[in-house]
């Protein structure tokens, strides 16, 4: 029985939690496992010591007793850890409990029970298909046809892999389990049967199906109808149950996952459920106020019209936004709809005639400070800035 302090053996503080305790044991158990050290007696002794310490400290009741009484012998007063010393039973059980999930294939099983062989029915693989759609399709919803390469059961051999009239036979190496086990000291290794490839059955060379070459499956491109709901966004995923690769040995098909990407639109940008659009506004309309048309996506919400009237307030500046309720993207659940956000861009006229230039000059001369408040404010700030610069220059003696 170990006499060293259990916490010292595991190299942890007495306040260590369960996760830290387990981590310390895993590290030391792997480091000193006899099979990793040529069966060394010294390694076995350390391995047992580490396992004994973990056996006690990982049990709340035993740890509480150990913290209170420390090591107690088999003499009077009894042993708080139970008969047989510190309650240490089987190092293999402890090791399997801690490493069972991580090394299930190595030990030939899982912590909760025996590992199932590979020879039974197996579900087909899930597939991914990337699909590019337009913003209009995302807005209204759509029904499209997609072509998806996938595996299917061979029609010639009905998925058996053997020619008509022939049947696969049980693999004599693994007895139909699909896996074989080998003992290697403490470890029990399990691997796929090399003779049947994990199928548990073998087909004689003369009996192999010439269409699927014994695989039982062929690769085909299938055409599927996909319904895209209104309101999907870039990166949305649609799952088609049972449309993936075919299963093996009677197993069900996998699923197909369609990932959507929405192509950029030449007019609109999407912000969650809102649609953003920039509309140019003539300078005269921005100054006097008026109405401009903004494009919108066609739906029942706009009565078949693809434009919306936007009221421009007099004196509107570039960057001014007008929000039109209910003209944005629909929500996937169909219960609400975003807005159309129109950003105004005031456009300065170009290629003016002499008369137009004359009229604009007269207009400019007639404008007062209150009619160009932003320009007046900016001019004031600029004057103060230049004054500060000139003042600092004078103080520095710069001409």
Tab-separated table of C-alpha atoms in Angstrom:
chain	number	residue	atom	x	y	z
A	1	UNK	CA	0.000	0.000	0.000
A	2	UNK	CA	1.304	3.449	-0.870
A	3	UNK	CA	2.441	5.624	2.000
A	4	UNK	CA	3.192	8.809	0.054
A	5	UNK	CA	0.619	11.572	0.076
A	6	UNK	CA	-1.898	10.969	-2.701
A	7	UNK	CA	-1.936	14.618	-3.750
A	8	UNK	CA	1.859	14.555	-3.935
A	9	UNK	CA	1.765	11.395	-6.080
A	10	UNK	CA	-0.503	13.067	-8.620
A	11	UNK	CA	1.352	16.367	-8.387
A	12	UNK	CA	-1.750	18.443	-7.559
A	13	UNK	CA	-2.853	20.846	-4.815
A	14	UNK	CA	-5.291	19.692	-2.149
A	15	UNK	CA	-7.862	22.132	-3.565
A	16	UNK	CA	-7.786	20.566	-7.048
A	17	UNK	CA	-11.191	20.012	-8.679
A	18	UNK	CA	-12.375	16.833	-10.409
A	19	UNK	CA	-11.302	17.996	-13.864
A	20	UNK	CA	-7.784	18.868	-12.704
A	21	UNK	CA	-7.521	15.561	-10.859
A	22	UNK	CA	-8.523	13.597	-13.927
A	23	UNK	CA	-6.127	15.549	-16.143
A	24	UNK	CA	-3.209	14.840	-13.804
A	25	UNK	CA	-4.043	11.129	-13.692
A	26	UNK	CA	-4.344	10.881	-17.479
A	27	UNK	CA	-0.924	12.451	-17.966
A	28	UNK	CA	0.850	10.234	-15.429
A	29	UNK	CA	-0.989	7.036	-16.398
A	30	UNK	CA	-0.005	7.399	-20.040
A	31	UNK	CA	3.570	8.317	-19.097
A	32	UNK	CA	4.112	5.324	-16.810
A	33	UNK	CA	1.923	2.698	-18.449
A	34	UNK	CA	3.898	-0.589	-18.494
A	35	UNK	CA	3.158	-1.255	-22.158
A	36	UNK	CA	4.789	2.059	-23.054
A	37	UNK	CA	7.857	1.226	-20.979
A	38	UNK	CA	8.655	-2.336	-22.047
A	39	UNK	CA	6.871	-3.927	-19.084
A	40	UNK	CA	9.248	-2.276	-16.612
A	41	UNK	CA	8.588	-3.250	-12.990
A	42	UNK	CA	9.399	0.284	-11.917
A	43	UNK	CA	6.794	1.655	-14.338
A	44	UNK	CA	4.244	-0.864	-13.088
A	45	UNK	CA	4.868	0.209	-9.495
A	46	UNK	CA	4.441	3.895	-10.330
A	47	UNK	CA	1.386	3.119	-12.455
A	48	UNK	CA	-0.241	1.249	-9.566
A	49	UNK	CA	0.633	4.063	-7.148
A	50	UNK	CA	-0.888	6.694	-9.453
A	51	UNK	CA	-4.005	4.587	-10.015
A	52	UNK	CA	-4.446	3.993	-6.298
A	53	UNK	CA	-4.196	7.712	-5.559
A	54	UNK	CA	-6.719	8.553	-8.251
A	55	UNK	CA	-9.064	5.760	-7.075
A	56	UNK	CA	-9.334	7.402	-3.672
A	57	UNK	CA	-9.316	11.080	-4.588
A	58	UNK	CA	-11.821	10.712	-7.440
A	59	UNK	CA	-14.410	9.328	-4.990
A	60	UNK	CA	-15.981	12.153	-2.950
A	61	UNK	CA	-16.547	10.040	0.180
A	62	UNK	CA	-13.118	8.420	0.097
A	63	UNK	CA	-11.459	11.771	-0.557
A	64	UNK	CA	-13.269	13.336	2.409
A	65	UNK	CA	-12.147	10.488	4.652
A	66	UNK	CA	-8.579	10.702	3.370
A	67	UNK	CA	-8.477	14.464	3.906
A	68	UNK	CA	-9.606	13.923	7.492
A	69	UNK	CA	-7.735	10.787	8.543
A	70	UNK	CA	-4.927	10.430	6.000
A	71	UNK	CA	-3.502	6.923	5.552
A	72	UNK	CA	-5.096	4.498	8.020
A	73	UNK	CA	-3.803	0.956	8.365
A	74	UNK	CA	-5.692	-2.280	8.880
A	75	UNK	CA	-5.277	-2.102	12.627
A	76	UNK	CA	-7.745	-0.960	15.266
A	77	UNK	CA	-10.150	1.707	14.207
A	78	UNK	CA	-10.699	0.231	10.775
A	79	UNK	CA	-9.892	1.580	7.355
A	80	UNK	CA	-12.050	4.470	6.144
A	81	UNK	CA	-11.388	3.436	2.524
A	82	UNK	CA	-12.909	-0.007	2.886
A	83	UNK	CA	-11.455	-3.472	3.180
A	84	UNK	CA	-8.222	-4.174	1.404
A	85	UNK	CA	-6.329	-0.953	1.965
A	86	UNK	CA	-7.236	2.220	0.142
A	87	UNK	CA	-10.160	0.847	-1.779
A	88	UNK	CA	-7.968	0.274	-4.829
A	89	UNK	CA	-9.431	-2.569	-6.864
A	90	UNK	CA	-8.381	-2.997	-10.510
A	91	UNK	CA	-6.003	-0.627	-12.310
A	92	UNK	CA	-7.422	-1.834	-15.630
A	93	UNK	CA	-10.917	-0.743	-14.615
A	94	UNK	CA	-9.707	2.690	-13.562
A	95	UNK	CA	-7.701	3.161	-16.746
A	96	UNK	CA	-10.619	2.045	-18.930
A	97	UNK	CA	-13.045	4.349	-17.139
A	98	UNK	CA	-10.831	7.379	-17.729
A	99	UNK	CA	-9.609	6.545	-21.239
A	100	UNK	CA	-12.518	4.495	-22.554
A	101	UNK	CA	-14.139	7.278	-24.588
A	102	UNK	CA	-10.893	8.547	-26.068
A	103	UNK	CA	-9.423	5.136	-26.912
A	104	UNK	CA	-12.505	3.075	-27.686
A	105	UNK	CA	-11.040	1.723	-30.909
A	106	UNK	CA	-7.751	0.828	-29.241
A	107	UNK	CA	-9.332	-1.117	-26.375
A	108	UNK	CA	-11.977	-2.715	-28.549
A	109	UNK	CA	-14.905	-1.199	-26.728
A	110	UNK	CA	-16.458	1.819	-25.069
A	111	UNK	CA	-16.856	2.667	-21.406
A	112	UNK	CA	-20.533	1.820	-21.473
A	113	UNK	CA	-20.394	-1.566	-23.170
A	114	UNK	CA	-19.010	-3.587	-26.054
A	115	UNK	CA	-18.307	-1.957	-29.394
A	116	UNK	CA	-20.625	-2.872	-32.233
A	117	UNK	CA	-18.990	-4.328	-35.290
A	118	UNK	CA	-19.016	-2.666	-38.687
A	119	UNK	CA	-20.758	-5.503	-40.515
A	120	UNK	CA	-24.351	-4.389	-39.830
A	121	UNK	CA	-26.455	-1.822	-41.701
A	122	UNK	CA	-24.708	1.503	-42.060
A	123	UNK	CA	-26.282	4.886	-42.679
A	124	UNK	CA	-25.175	6.719	-45.800
A	125	UNK	CA	-22.978	9.807	-45.632
A	126	UNK	CA	-24.430	13.305	-45.430
A	127	UNK	CA	-23.754	15.504	-48.458
A	128	UNK	CA	-23.259	19.221	-48.963
A	129	UNK	CA	-24.417	21.146	-52.022
A	130	UNK	CA	-23.662	24.851	-52.547
A	131	UNK	CA	-26.284	26.879	-54.391
A	132	UNK	CA	-26.128	30.500	-55.514
A	133	UNK	CA	-29.423	32.385	-55.685
A	134	UNK	CA	-30.451	35.946	-56.518
A	135	UNK	CA	-31.725	38.492	-54.026
A	136	UNK	CA	-35.094	38.346	-55.800
A	137	UNK	CA	-35.289	34.584	-55.154
A	138	UNK	CA	-34.409	35.126	-51.505
A	139	UNK	CA	-37.072	37.845	-51.319
A	140	UNK	CA	-39.961	35.954	-52.914
A	141	UNK	CA	-38.920	32.358	-52.363
A	142	UNK	CA	-38.374	30.003	-55.277
A	143	UNK	CA	-38.516	26.431	-56.475
A	144	UNK	CA	-35.379	25.288	-58.306
A	145	UNK	CA	-33.994	22.046	-59.659
A	146	UNK	CA	-30.557	21.001	-58.447
A	147	UNK	CA	-28.248	18.236	-59.705
A	148	UNK	CA	-26.521	16.361	-56.878
A	149	UNK	CA	-23.858	13.648	-57.389
A	150	UNK	CA	-24.389	10.874	-54.842
A	151	UNK	CA	-24.143	7.120	-54.407
A	152	UNK	CA	-27.037	4.775	-55.060
A	153	UNK	CA	-27.557	1.040	-54.694
A	154	UNK	CA	-26.424	-0.860	-57.765
A	155	UNK	CA	-29.479	-1.879	-59.811
A	156	UNK	CA	-27.744	-4.917	-61.285
A	157	UNK	CA	-26.843	-6.638	-58.001
A	158	UNK	CA	-29.407	-4.883	-55.772
A	159	UNK	CA	-26.568	-3.577	-53.620
A	160	UNK	CA	-25.091	-6.973	-52.742
A	161	UNK	CA	-21.903	-6.485	-54.762
A	162	UNK	CA	-22.241	-10.015	-56.226
A	163	UNK	CA	-23.400	-10.965	-59.704
A	164	UNK	CA	-26.902	-12.308	-60.174
A	165	UNK	CA	-27.276	-15.802	-58.803
A	166	UNK	CA	-24.292	-15.466	-56.455
A	167	UNK	CA	-24.278	-14.532	-52.801
A	168	UNK	CA	-21.538	-13.127	-50.545
A	169	UNK	CA	-20.238	-15.501	-47.905
A	170	UNK	CA	-19.406	-14.761	-44.274
A	171	UNK	CA	-15.790	-13.735	-43.803
A	172	UNK	CA	-13.973	-16.546	-42.005
A	173	UNK	CA	-11.321	-14.191	-40.607
A	174	UNK	CA	-13.669	-12.036	-38.502
A	175	UNK	CA	-16.667	-14.432	-38.523
A	176	UNK	CA	-18.849	-11.692	-39.952
A	177	UNK	CA	-18.018	-9.095	-37.294
A	178	UNK	CA	-16.070	-6.856	-39.653
A	179	UNK	CA	-13.363	-6.301	-37.038
A	180	UNK	CA	-10.655	-8.392	-35.433
A	181	UNK	CA	-9.028	-8.097	-32.030
A	182	UNK	CA	-5.449	-8.678	-31.020
A	183	UNK	CA	-4.030	-8.793	-27.500
A	184	UNK	CA	-0.827	-6.853	-26.903
A	185	UNK	CA	0.090	-7.051	-23.235
A	186	UNK	CA	-2.298	-4.880	-21.279
A	187	UNK	CA	-3.852	-3.449	-24.424
A	188	UNK	CA	-6.468	-5.137	-26.553
A	189	UNK	CA	-6.260	-3.743	-30.071
A	190	UNK	CA	-9.222	-3.780	-32.438
A	191	UNK	CA	-9.052	-2.950	-36.124
A	192	UNK	CA	-10.999	-3.375	-39.329
A	193	UNK	CA	-10.766	-6.840	-40.798
A	194	UNK	CA	-8.186	-6.659	-43.621
A	195	UNK	CA	-9.812	-9.464	-45.622
A	196	UNK	CA	-13.368	-8.133	-45.895
A	197	UNK	CA	-12.691	-4.426	-45.321
A	198	UNK	CA	-15.152	-4.331	-42.425
A	199	UNK	CA	-18.094	-5.694	-44.435
A	200	UNK	CA	-18.169	-9.036	-42.623
A	201	UNK	CA	-18.758	-10.733	-45.979
A	202	UNK	CA	-16.587	-11.710	-48.891
A	203	UNK	CA	-17.330	-12.174	-52.570
A	204	UNK	CA	-15.373	-14.612	-54.686
A	205	UNK	CA	-13.475	-12.957	-57.527
A	206	UNK	CA	-15.559	-14.786	-60.111
A	207	UNK	CA	-18.805	-13.635	-58.471
A	208	UNK	CA	-18.083	-9.880	-58.270
A	209	UNK	CA	-20.687	-7.635	-59.941
A	210	UNK	CA	-19.091	-6.120	-63.031
A	211	UNK	CA	-21.211	-2.943	-62.759
A	212	UNK	CA	-20.289	-1.807	-59.231
A	213	UNK	CA	-17.105	-3.946	-58.959
A	214	UNK	CA	-18.266	-5.465	-55.700
A	215	UNK	CA	-19.009	-2.210	-53.876
A	216	UNK	CA	-22.778	-2.583	-54.088
A	217	UNK	CA	-23.079	1.101	-54.963
A	218	UNK	CA	-22.636	3.275	-58.023
A	219	UNK	CA	-22.228	7.024	-58.345
A	220	UNK	CA	-25.007	8.934	-60.065
A	221	UNK	CA	-26.185	12.500	-60.467
A	222	UNK	CA	-29.727	12.907	-59.239
A	223	UNK	CA	-32.024	15.840	-59.977
A	224	UNK	CA	-34.014	17.138	-57.032
A	225	UNK	CA	-36.610	19.876	-56.646
A	226	UNK	CA	-35.664	22.308	-53.900
A	227	UNK	CA	-38.150	24.715	-52.364
A	228	UNK	CA	-36.461	27.885	-51.121
A	229	UNK	CA	-38.572	29.741	-48.549
A	230	UNK	CA	-38.914	33.516	-48.751
A	231	UNK	CA	-36.596	35.388	-46.420
A	232	UNK	CA	-33.506	33.152	-46.577
A	233	UNK	CA	-30.190	34.920	-46.102
A	234	UNK	CA	-26.640	34.416	-47.288
A	235	UNK	CA	-25.312	31.303	-45.518
A	236	UNK	CA	-28.749	29.789	-44.846
A	237	UNK	CA	-28.870	26.001	-44.832
A	238	UNK	CA	-31.687	23.765	-46.031
A	239	UNK	CA	-31.755	20.101	-44.981
A	240	UNK	CA	-33.254	17.467	-47.263
A	241	UNK	CA	-33.743	14.353	-45.179
A	242	UNK	CA	-32.811	11.070	-46.857
A	243	UNK	CA	-31.330	12.678	-49.974
A	244	UNK	CA	-27.656	11.999	-49.192
A	245	UNK	CA	-25.533	8.990	-50.093
A	246	UNK	CA	-27.167	5.568	-50.082
A	247	UNK	CA	-26.699	3.428	-46.982
A	248	UNK	CA	-24.791	0.174	-46.936
A	249	UNK	CA	-26.165	-3.264	-46.195
A	250	UNK	CA	-29.722	-1.999	-45.934
A	251	UNK	CA	-28.901	1.139	-43.968
A	252	UNK	CA	-30.849	4.389	-44.560
A	253	UNK	CA	-29.695	7.202	-46.795
A	254	UNK	CA	-27.857	10.159	-45.333
A	255	UNK	CA	-29.130	13.732	-45.547
A	256	UNK	CA	-28.396	16.487	-48.042
A	257	UNK	CA	-27.527	19.959	-46.766
A	258	UNK	CA	-27.917	22.800	-49.267
A	259	UNK	CA	-25.938	25.930	-48.353
A	260	UNK	CA	-27.248	29.104	-49.972
A	261	UNK	CA	-25.237	32.118	-51.062
A	262	UNK	CA	-27.025	35.263	-52.275
A	263	UNK	CA	-25.328	37.103	-55.133
A	264	UNK	CA	-24.698	40.847	-54.632
A	265	UNK	CA	-27.395	43.040	-56.175
A	266	UNK	CA	-26.646	46.063	-58.360
A	267	UNK	CA	-29.157	48.272	-56.517
A	268	UNK	CA	-29.854	46.862	-53.070
A	269	UNK	CA	-27.868	45.954	-49.997
A	270	UNK	CA	-29.358	43.849	-47.239
A	271	UNK	CA	-29.132	44.716	-43.535
A	272	UNK	CA	-30.915	41.958	-41.634
A	273	UNK	CA	-34.526	42.430	-42.778
A	274	UNK	CA	-34.020	45.917	-44.204
A	275	UNK	CA	-33.134	46.689	-47.811
A	276	UNK	CA	-30.890	49.690	-48.452
A	277	UNK	CA	-30.909	51.630	-51.721
A	278	UNK	CA	-29.261	54.908	-52.742
A	279	UNK	CA	-31.374	57.213	-54.943
A	280	UNK	CA	-29.935	60.283	-56.768
A	281	UNK	CA	-31.950	63.483	-56.244
A	282	UNK	CA	-31.656	66.546	-58.521
A	283	UNK	CA	-30.269	69.574	-56.720
A	284	UNK	CA	-33.425	71.555	-57.427
A	285	UNK	CA	-35.677	68.855	-55.940
A	286	UNK	CA	-33.440	68.618	-52.868
A	287	UNK	CA	-33.667	72.402	-52.432
A	288	UNK	CA	-37.386	72.812	-53.098
A	289	UNK	CA	-38.666	69.427	-51.961
A	290	UNK	CA	-40.578	66.988	-54.098
A	291	UNK	CA	-41.145	63.351	-54.978
A	292	UNK	CA	-38.657	60.820	-56.401
A	293	UNK	CA	-39.191	57.149	-57.239
A	294	UNK	CA	-37.209	54.482	-55.390
A	295	UNK	CA	-36.992	50.925	-56.748
A	296	UNK	CA	-38.283	48.067	-54.604
A	297	UNK	CA	-38.475	44.327	-55.073
A	298	UNK	CA	-41.757	43.080	-56.498
A	299	UNK	CA	-44.059	41.293	-54.083
A	300	UNK	CA	-47.661	41.271	-52.919
A	301	UNK	CA	-46.680	43.998	-50.452
A	302	UNK	CA	-46.225	46.538	-53.261
A	303	UNK	CA	-49.245	45.475	-55.345
A	304	UNK	CA	-47.171	44.387	-58.327
A	305	UNK	CA	-45.354	47.735	-58.611
A	306	UNK	CA	-41.582	47.778	-58.468
A	307	UNK	CA	-41.202	51.342	-57.262
A	308	UNK	CA	-42.149	53.425	-54.269
A	309	UNK	CA	-42.736	57.177	-54.083
A	310	UNK	CA	-40.304	58.903	-51.736
A	311	UNK	CA	-41.095	62.341	-50.344
A	312	UNK	CA	-37.970	64.535	-50.344
A	313	UNK	CA	-38.155	67.317	-47.744
A	314	UNK	CA	-37.084	70.800	-48.835
A	315	UNK	CA	-33.412	71.414	-48.066
A	316	UNK	CA	-32.544	67.684	-48.050
A	317	UNK	CA	-28.827	66.925	-47.942
A	318	UNK	CA	-26.813	63.983	-49.230
A	319	UNK	CA	-27.025	61.115	-46.738
A	320	UNK	CA	-30.566	61.901	-45.638
A	321	UNK	CA	-32.502	58.639	-45.231
A	322	UNK	CA	-36.194	57.962	-45.670
A	323	UNK	CA	-37.653	54.727	-44.286
A	324	UNK	CA	-40.586	53.057	-46.058
A	325	UNK	CA	-42.290	50.548	-43.806
A	326	UNK	CA	-42.923	46.987	-44.948
A	327	UNK	CA	-40.948	47.154	-48.197
A	328	UNK	CA	-37.965	45.151	-46.949
A	329	UNK	CA	-37.196	41.428	-46.686
A	330	UNK	CA	-39.762	39.027	-45.249
A	331	UNK	CA	-38.946	37.080	-42.112
A	332	UNK	CA	-38.598	33.331	-42.535
A	333	UNK	CA	-41.601	32.750	-40.287
A	334	UNK	CA	-43.657	35.122	-42.455
A	335	UNK	CA	-44.879	37.154	-39.501
A	336	UNK	CA	-43.028	40.379	-40.198
A	337	UNK	CA	-41.222	42.268	-42.924
A	338	UNK	CA	-38.350	44.729	-42.885
A	339	UNK	CA	-38.255	48.252	-44.320
A	340	UNK	CA	-36.876	49.853	-47.449
A	341	UNK	CA	-34.304	52.435	-46.370
A	342	UNK	CA	-33.730	55.050	-49.065
A	343	UNK	CA	-30.562	57.141	-48.842
A	344	UNK	CA	-30.680	60.395	-50.809
A	345	UNK	CA	-27.730	61.523	-52.921
A	346	UNK	CA	-28.000	65.141	-54.020
A	347	UNK	CA	-26.702	65.423	-57.557
A	348	UNK	CA	-25.002	68.585	-58.838
A	349	UNK	CA	-25.873	69.404	-62.472
A	350	UNK	CA	-23.099	69.250	-65.087
A	351	UNK	CA	-22.597	70.587	-68.640
A	352	UNK	CA	-24.419	73.858	-67.861
A	353	UNK	CA	-25.340	76.346	-70.586
A	354	UNK	CA	-24.210	79.958	-70.247
A	355	UNK	CA	-27.714	80.998	-69.261
A	356	UNK	CA	-27.887	78.276	-66.582
A	357	UNK	CA	-24.543	79.375	-65.185
A	358	UNK	CA	-25.794	82.954	-65.091
A	359	UNK	CA	-28.909	81.940	-63.198
A	360	UNK	CA	-26.895	79.914	-60.689
A	361	UNK	CA	-24.540	82.837	-60.139
A	362	UNK	CA	-27.507	85.087	-59.403
A	363	UNK	CA	-28.875	82.459	-57.010
A	364	UNK	CA	-25.533	82.133	-55.254
A	365	UNK	CA	-25.216	85.862	-54.795
A	366	UNK	CA	-28.677	86.045	-53.317
A	367	UNK	CA	-28.144	83.321	-50.693
A	368	UNK	CA	-27.590	84.354	-47.088
A	369	UNK	CA	-25.817	82.586	-44.235
A	370	UNK	CA	-29.037	81.148	-42.844
A	371	UNK	CA	-29.688	79.388	-46.147
A	372	UNK	CA	-26.348	77.551	-46.101
A	373	UNK	CA	-25.979	76.745	-42.378
A	374	UNK	CA	-23.556	73.862	-42.814
A	375	UNK	CA	-21.190	75.906	-44.976
A	376	UNK	CA	-21.363	78.844	-42.543
A	377	UNK	CA	-20.619	76.594	-39.569
A	378	UNK	CA	-17.717	74.936	-41.383
A	379	UNK	CA	-16.248	78.323	-42.385
A	380	UNK	CA	-16.294	79.465	-38.772
A	381	UNK	CA	-14.525	76.327	-37.559
A	382	UNK	CA	-11.916	76.662	-40.315
A	383	UNK	CA	-11.174	80.302	-39.375
A	384	UNK	CA	-10.618	79.318	-35.733
A	385	UNK	CA	-8.343	76.464	-36.803
A	386	UNK	CA	-6.208	78.715	-39.005
A	387	UNK	CA	-6.050	81.346	-36.264
A	388	UNK	CA	-4.722	78.739	-33.803
A	389	UNK	CA	-2.106	77.590	-36.317
A	390	UNK	CA	-0.926	81.143	-37.023
A	391	UNK	CA	-0.850	81.915	-33.308
A	392	UNK	CA	1.356	78.883	-32.571
A	393	UNK	CA	3.637	79.851	-35.460
A	394	UNK	CA	4.091	83.364	-34.105
A	395	UNK	CA	4.964	81.990	-30.684
A	396	UNK	CA	7.572	79.735	-32.258
A	397	UNK	CA	9.078	82.634	-34.150
A	398	UNK	CA	8.157	81.231	-37.538
A	399	UNK	CA	7.498	83.784	-40.255
